[in-house]
XYZ file of C-alpha atoms in Angstrom:
299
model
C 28.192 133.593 161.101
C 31.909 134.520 162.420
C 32.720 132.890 166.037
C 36.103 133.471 167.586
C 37.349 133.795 171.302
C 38.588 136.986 170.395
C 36.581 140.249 171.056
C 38.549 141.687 168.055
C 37.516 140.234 164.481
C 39.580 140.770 161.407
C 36.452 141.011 158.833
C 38.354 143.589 156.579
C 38.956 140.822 153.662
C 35.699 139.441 153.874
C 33.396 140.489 151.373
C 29.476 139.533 150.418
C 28.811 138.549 147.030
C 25.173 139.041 146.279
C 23.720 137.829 143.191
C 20.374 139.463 142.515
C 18.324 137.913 138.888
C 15.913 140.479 138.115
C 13.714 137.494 136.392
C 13.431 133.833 136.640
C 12.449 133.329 133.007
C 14.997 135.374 131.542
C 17.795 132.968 133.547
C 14.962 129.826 132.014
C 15.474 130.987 128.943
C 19.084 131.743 128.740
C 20.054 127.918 129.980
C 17.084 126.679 127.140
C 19.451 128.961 124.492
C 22.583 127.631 125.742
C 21.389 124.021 125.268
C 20.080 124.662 121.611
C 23.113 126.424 120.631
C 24.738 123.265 121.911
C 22.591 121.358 119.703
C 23.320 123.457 116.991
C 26.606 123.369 116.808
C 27.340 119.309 117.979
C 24.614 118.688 114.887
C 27.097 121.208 112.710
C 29.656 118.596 112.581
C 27.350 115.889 111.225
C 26.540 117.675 107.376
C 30.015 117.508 106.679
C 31.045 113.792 107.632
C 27.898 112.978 105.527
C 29.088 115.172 102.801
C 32.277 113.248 102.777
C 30.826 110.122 102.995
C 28.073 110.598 100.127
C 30.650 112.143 98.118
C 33.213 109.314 98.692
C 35.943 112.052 98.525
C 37.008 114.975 100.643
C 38.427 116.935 97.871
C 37.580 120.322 98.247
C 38.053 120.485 102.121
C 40.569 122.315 103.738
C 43.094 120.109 105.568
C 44.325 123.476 107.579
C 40.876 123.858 108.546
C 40.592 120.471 109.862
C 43.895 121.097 111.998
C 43.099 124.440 113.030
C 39.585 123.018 114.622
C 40.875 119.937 116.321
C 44.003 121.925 117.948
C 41.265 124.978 118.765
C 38.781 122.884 120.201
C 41.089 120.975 122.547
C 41.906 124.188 124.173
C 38.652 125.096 124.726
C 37.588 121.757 126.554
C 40.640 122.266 128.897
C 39.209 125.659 129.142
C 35.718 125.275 130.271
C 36.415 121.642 132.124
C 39.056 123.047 134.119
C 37.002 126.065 135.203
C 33.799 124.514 135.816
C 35.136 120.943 137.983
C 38.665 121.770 139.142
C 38.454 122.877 142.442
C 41.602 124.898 142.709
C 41.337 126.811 139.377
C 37.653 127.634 140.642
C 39.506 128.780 143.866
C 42.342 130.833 141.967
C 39.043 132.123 139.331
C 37.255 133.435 143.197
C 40.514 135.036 144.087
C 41.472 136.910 141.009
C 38.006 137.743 140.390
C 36.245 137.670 143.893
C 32.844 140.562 142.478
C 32.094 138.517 139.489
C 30.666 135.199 138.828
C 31.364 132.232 136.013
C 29.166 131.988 133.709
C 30.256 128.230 132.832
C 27.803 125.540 132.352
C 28.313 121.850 131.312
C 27.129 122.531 127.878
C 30.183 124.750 127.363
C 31.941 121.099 127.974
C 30.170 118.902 126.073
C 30.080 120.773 122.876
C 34.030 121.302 122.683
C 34.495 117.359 123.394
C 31.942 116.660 121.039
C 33.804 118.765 118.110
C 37.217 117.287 119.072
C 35.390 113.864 118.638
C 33.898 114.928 115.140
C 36.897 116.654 114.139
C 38.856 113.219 114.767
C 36.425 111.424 112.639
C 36.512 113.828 109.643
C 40.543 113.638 110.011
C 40.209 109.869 109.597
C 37.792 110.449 106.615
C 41.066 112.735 105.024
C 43.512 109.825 105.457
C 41.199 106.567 103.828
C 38.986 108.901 101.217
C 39.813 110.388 97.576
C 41.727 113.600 97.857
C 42.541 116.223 95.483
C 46.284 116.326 93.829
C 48.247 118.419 96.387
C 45.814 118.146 98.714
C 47.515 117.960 102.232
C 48.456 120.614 105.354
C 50.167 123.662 104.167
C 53.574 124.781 105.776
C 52.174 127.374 107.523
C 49.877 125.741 109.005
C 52.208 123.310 110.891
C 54.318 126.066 111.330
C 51.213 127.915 113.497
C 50.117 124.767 114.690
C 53.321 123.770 116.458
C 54.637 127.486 117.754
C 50.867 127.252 119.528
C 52.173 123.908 120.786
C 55.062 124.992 122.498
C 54.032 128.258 123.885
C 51.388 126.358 125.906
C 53.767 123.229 126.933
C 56.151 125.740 128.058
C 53.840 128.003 129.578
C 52.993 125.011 131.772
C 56.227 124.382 132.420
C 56.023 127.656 134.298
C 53.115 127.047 136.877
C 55.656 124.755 139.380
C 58.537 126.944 138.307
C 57.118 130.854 138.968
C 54.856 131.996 141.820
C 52.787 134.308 139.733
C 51.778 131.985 137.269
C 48.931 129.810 138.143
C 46.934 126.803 136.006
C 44.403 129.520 135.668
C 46.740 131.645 133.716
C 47.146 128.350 131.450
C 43.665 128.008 131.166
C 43.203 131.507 129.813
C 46.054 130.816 127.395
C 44.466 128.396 125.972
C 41.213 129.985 125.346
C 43.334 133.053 123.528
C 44.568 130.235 121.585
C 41.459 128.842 120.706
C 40.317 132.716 119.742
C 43.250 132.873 117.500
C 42.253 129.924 115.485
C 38.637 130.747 115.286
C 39.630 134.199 113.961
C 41.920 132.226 111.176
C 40.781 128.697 110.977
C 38.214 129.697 108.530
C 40.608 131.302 105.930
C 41.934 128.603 104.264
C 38.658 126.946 103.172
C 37.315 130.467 101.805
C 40.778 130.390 99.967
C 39.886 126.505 98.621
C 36.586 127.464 97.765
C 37.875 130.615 96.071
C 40.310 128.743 94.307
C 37.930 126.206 93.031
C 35.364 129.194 92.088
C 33.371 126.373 93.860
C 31.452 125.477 97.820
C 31.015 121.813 96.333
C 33.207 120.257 98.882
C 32.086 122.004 101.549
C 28.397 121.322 103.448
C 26.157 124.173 103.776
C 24.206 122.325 106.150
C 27.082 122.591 108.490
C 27.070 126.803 107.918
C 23.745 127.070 109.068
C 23.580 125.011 111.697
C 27.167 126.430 112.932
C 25.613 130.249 112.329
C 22.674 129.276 114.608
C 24.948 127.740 117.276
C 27.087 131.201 117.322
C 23.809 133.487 117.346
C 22.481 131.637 120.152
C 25.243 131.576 121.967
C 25.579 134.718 122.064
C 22.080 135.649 122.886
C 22.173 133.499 125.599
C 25.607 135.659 126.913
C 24.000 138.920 126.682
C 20.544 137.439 128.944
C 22.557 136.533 131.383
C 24.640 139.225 132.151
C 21.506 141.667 131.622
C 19.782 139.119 133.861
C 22.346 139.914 136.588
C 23.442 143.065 135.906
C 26.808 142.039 135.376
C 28.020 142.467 131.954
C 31.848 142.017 132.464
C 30.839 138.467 133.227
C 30.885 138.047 129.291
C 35.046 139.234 129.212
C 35.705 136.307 131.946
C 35.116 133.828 129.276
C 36.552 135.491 126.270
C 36.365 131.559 123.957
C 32.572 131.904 123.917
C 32.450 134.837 123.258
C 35.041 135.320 120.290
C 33.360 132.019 118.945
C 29.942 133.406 118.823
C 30.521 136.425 116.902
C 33.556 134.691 114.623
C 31.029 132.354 113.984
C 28.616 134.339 112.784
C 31.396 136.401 110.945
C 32.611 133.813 108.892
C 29.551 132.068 107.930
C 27.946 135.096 106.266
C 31.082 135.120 103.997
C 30.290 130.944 103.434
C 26.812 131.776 102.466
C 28.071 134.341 100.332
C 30.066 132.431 98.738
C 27.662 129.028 98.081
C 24.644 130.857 96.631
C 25.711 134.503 94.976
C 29.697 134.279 94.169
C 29.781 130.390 92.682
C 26.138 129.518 92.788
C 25.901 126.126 91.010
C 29.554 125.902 90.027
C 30.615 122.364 90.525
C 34.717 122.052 89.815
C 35.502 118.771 87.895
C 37.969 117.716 90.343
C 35.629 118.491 93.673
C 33.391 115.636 91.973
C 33.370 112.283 93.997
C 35.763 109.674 92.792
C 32.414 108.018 91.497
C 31.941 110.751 89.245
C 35.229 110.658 88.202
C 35.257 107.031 87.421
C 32.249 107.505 84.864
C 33.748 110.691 83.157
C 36.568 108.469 82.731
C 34.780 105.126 81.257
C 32.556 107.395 78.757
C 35.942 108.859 77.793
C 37.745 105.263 77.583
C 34.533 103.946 75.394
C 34.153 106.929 72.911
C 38.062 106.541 72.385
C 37.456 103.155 71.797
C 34.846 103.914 69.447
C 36.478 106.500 67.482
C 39.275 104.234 67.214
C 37.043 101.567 65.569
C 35.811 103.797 62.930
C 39.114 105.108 61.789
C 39.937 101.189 61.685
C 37.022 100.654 59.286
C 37.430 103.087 57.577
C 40.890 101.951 57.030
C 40.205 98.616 55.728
């Protein structure tokens, strides 16, 4: 309803935005998706800390992966919390996009401040557990790691500074940024497990459940944009996106690895510092024993 004292009304940069859901169960079933992919991927996290724990070593983990996913998943909770309860990014998201609606729900939140949280935890694990000789964050991945830093510190810098760069643009810089390191972060543990000829240090638990996260996520995309007709919704939120189908990407390639390329291999130095221990005492005791006999047979 417009009401003005004017006979004249300036209605030419109004606009109606009609949302029309061809069926209520497909929009039911896309939020039930979303929340199991949610599931999928917070319970992802879990096989590995486990796997660490058991093992009483994280030998065989990649410490660049680790890095990679706690710098990747920061962005992405900026991301998604800034879009779905900032009021004046959702204002600048209504300007620059005024036909087309976000597609951002809370369990795009939780799940990035739930990895952060199990990333930290896992990072902790790498500092008191066993680790391999050598074992520690290559050069280029601090390199990457702080070049990502600065761009987006400086970047912010900007916002106060230039009048065509708003905390939205930030917000989509840091969800390119969080595309970049899903589309690398998996490298370097293929590269470890390659190296060891070995997936012992790494939980297959966590592929699956990480494969199912990204396939349902991505189902759960494509039912809502078919569900409102309005399939460039899914390129307004390029992070979930790019995760779902890197996801699914890289953990064929895991599964590849874990039961046709090095099925049953176990590397001697992936084995828990347990293990190690054992190998160790048999080895001390039939030195020992050798030892013995030679003295016997000496005297």
């Amino acid at each position: 309803e417009l009401i003005s004292d004017s006979d004249d009304v300036d209605v030419s940069d109004a606009f109606v935005l009609v949302s029309v859901m061809k069926d209520p169960a497909y929009d039911t079933a896309a939020m039930t998706l979303g929340w199991i992919s949610t599931i999928a991927w917070d319970i992802s996290f879990l096989p590995q800390i486990w796997h660490n724990y058991r093992r009483n070593t994280v030998a065989g983990l990649s410490f660049d992966f680790l890095t990679f996913n706690f710098l990747g998943f920061s962005c992405s909770l900026m991301f998604n919390a800034g879009l779905l309860w900032i009021p004046a990014i959702k204002d600048q998201f209504e300007d620059r996009h005024p036909n087309e609606l976000l597609h951002v729900r809370l369990n795009d939140v939780i799940f990035p401040l739930y990895a952060v949280i199990c990333t930290a935890v896992q990072i902790a694990q790498c500092i008191f557990y066993p680790r391999s000789e050598g074992q520690r964050v290559s050069i280029p991945c601090r390199i990457i790691t702080v070049i990502l830093i600065v761009i987006i510190i400086i970047s912010c810098i900007l916002v106060p500074t230039v009048d065509n760069v708003l905390w939205l643009d930030i917000l989509y810089l840091m969800s390119y940024v969080k595309l970049f390191i899903s589309m690398i972060k998996y490298c370097p543990q293929l590269y470890t497990n390659y190296l060891a000829k070995s997936t012992a240090g790494w939980s297959i638990g966590q592929v699956f459940l990480d494969f199912t996260g990204g396939l349902l996520s991505l189902i759960q995309m494509i039912l809502l944009a078919a569900n409102y007709d309005d399939f460039n919704s899914m390129l307004t939120d390029p992070t979930k996106l790019g995760l779902g189908l890197l996801s699914i990407f890289f953990n064929i390639f895991f599964l590849l690895q874990h039961y046709c390329l090095y099925r049953g291999n176990e590397d001697p130095l992936l084995k828990g510092s347990d293990d190690v221990e054992k190998h160790s005492e048999a080895d001390g005791d039939r030195r020992s024993s050798l030892k013995s006999e030679r003295q016997s047979e000496t005297f």
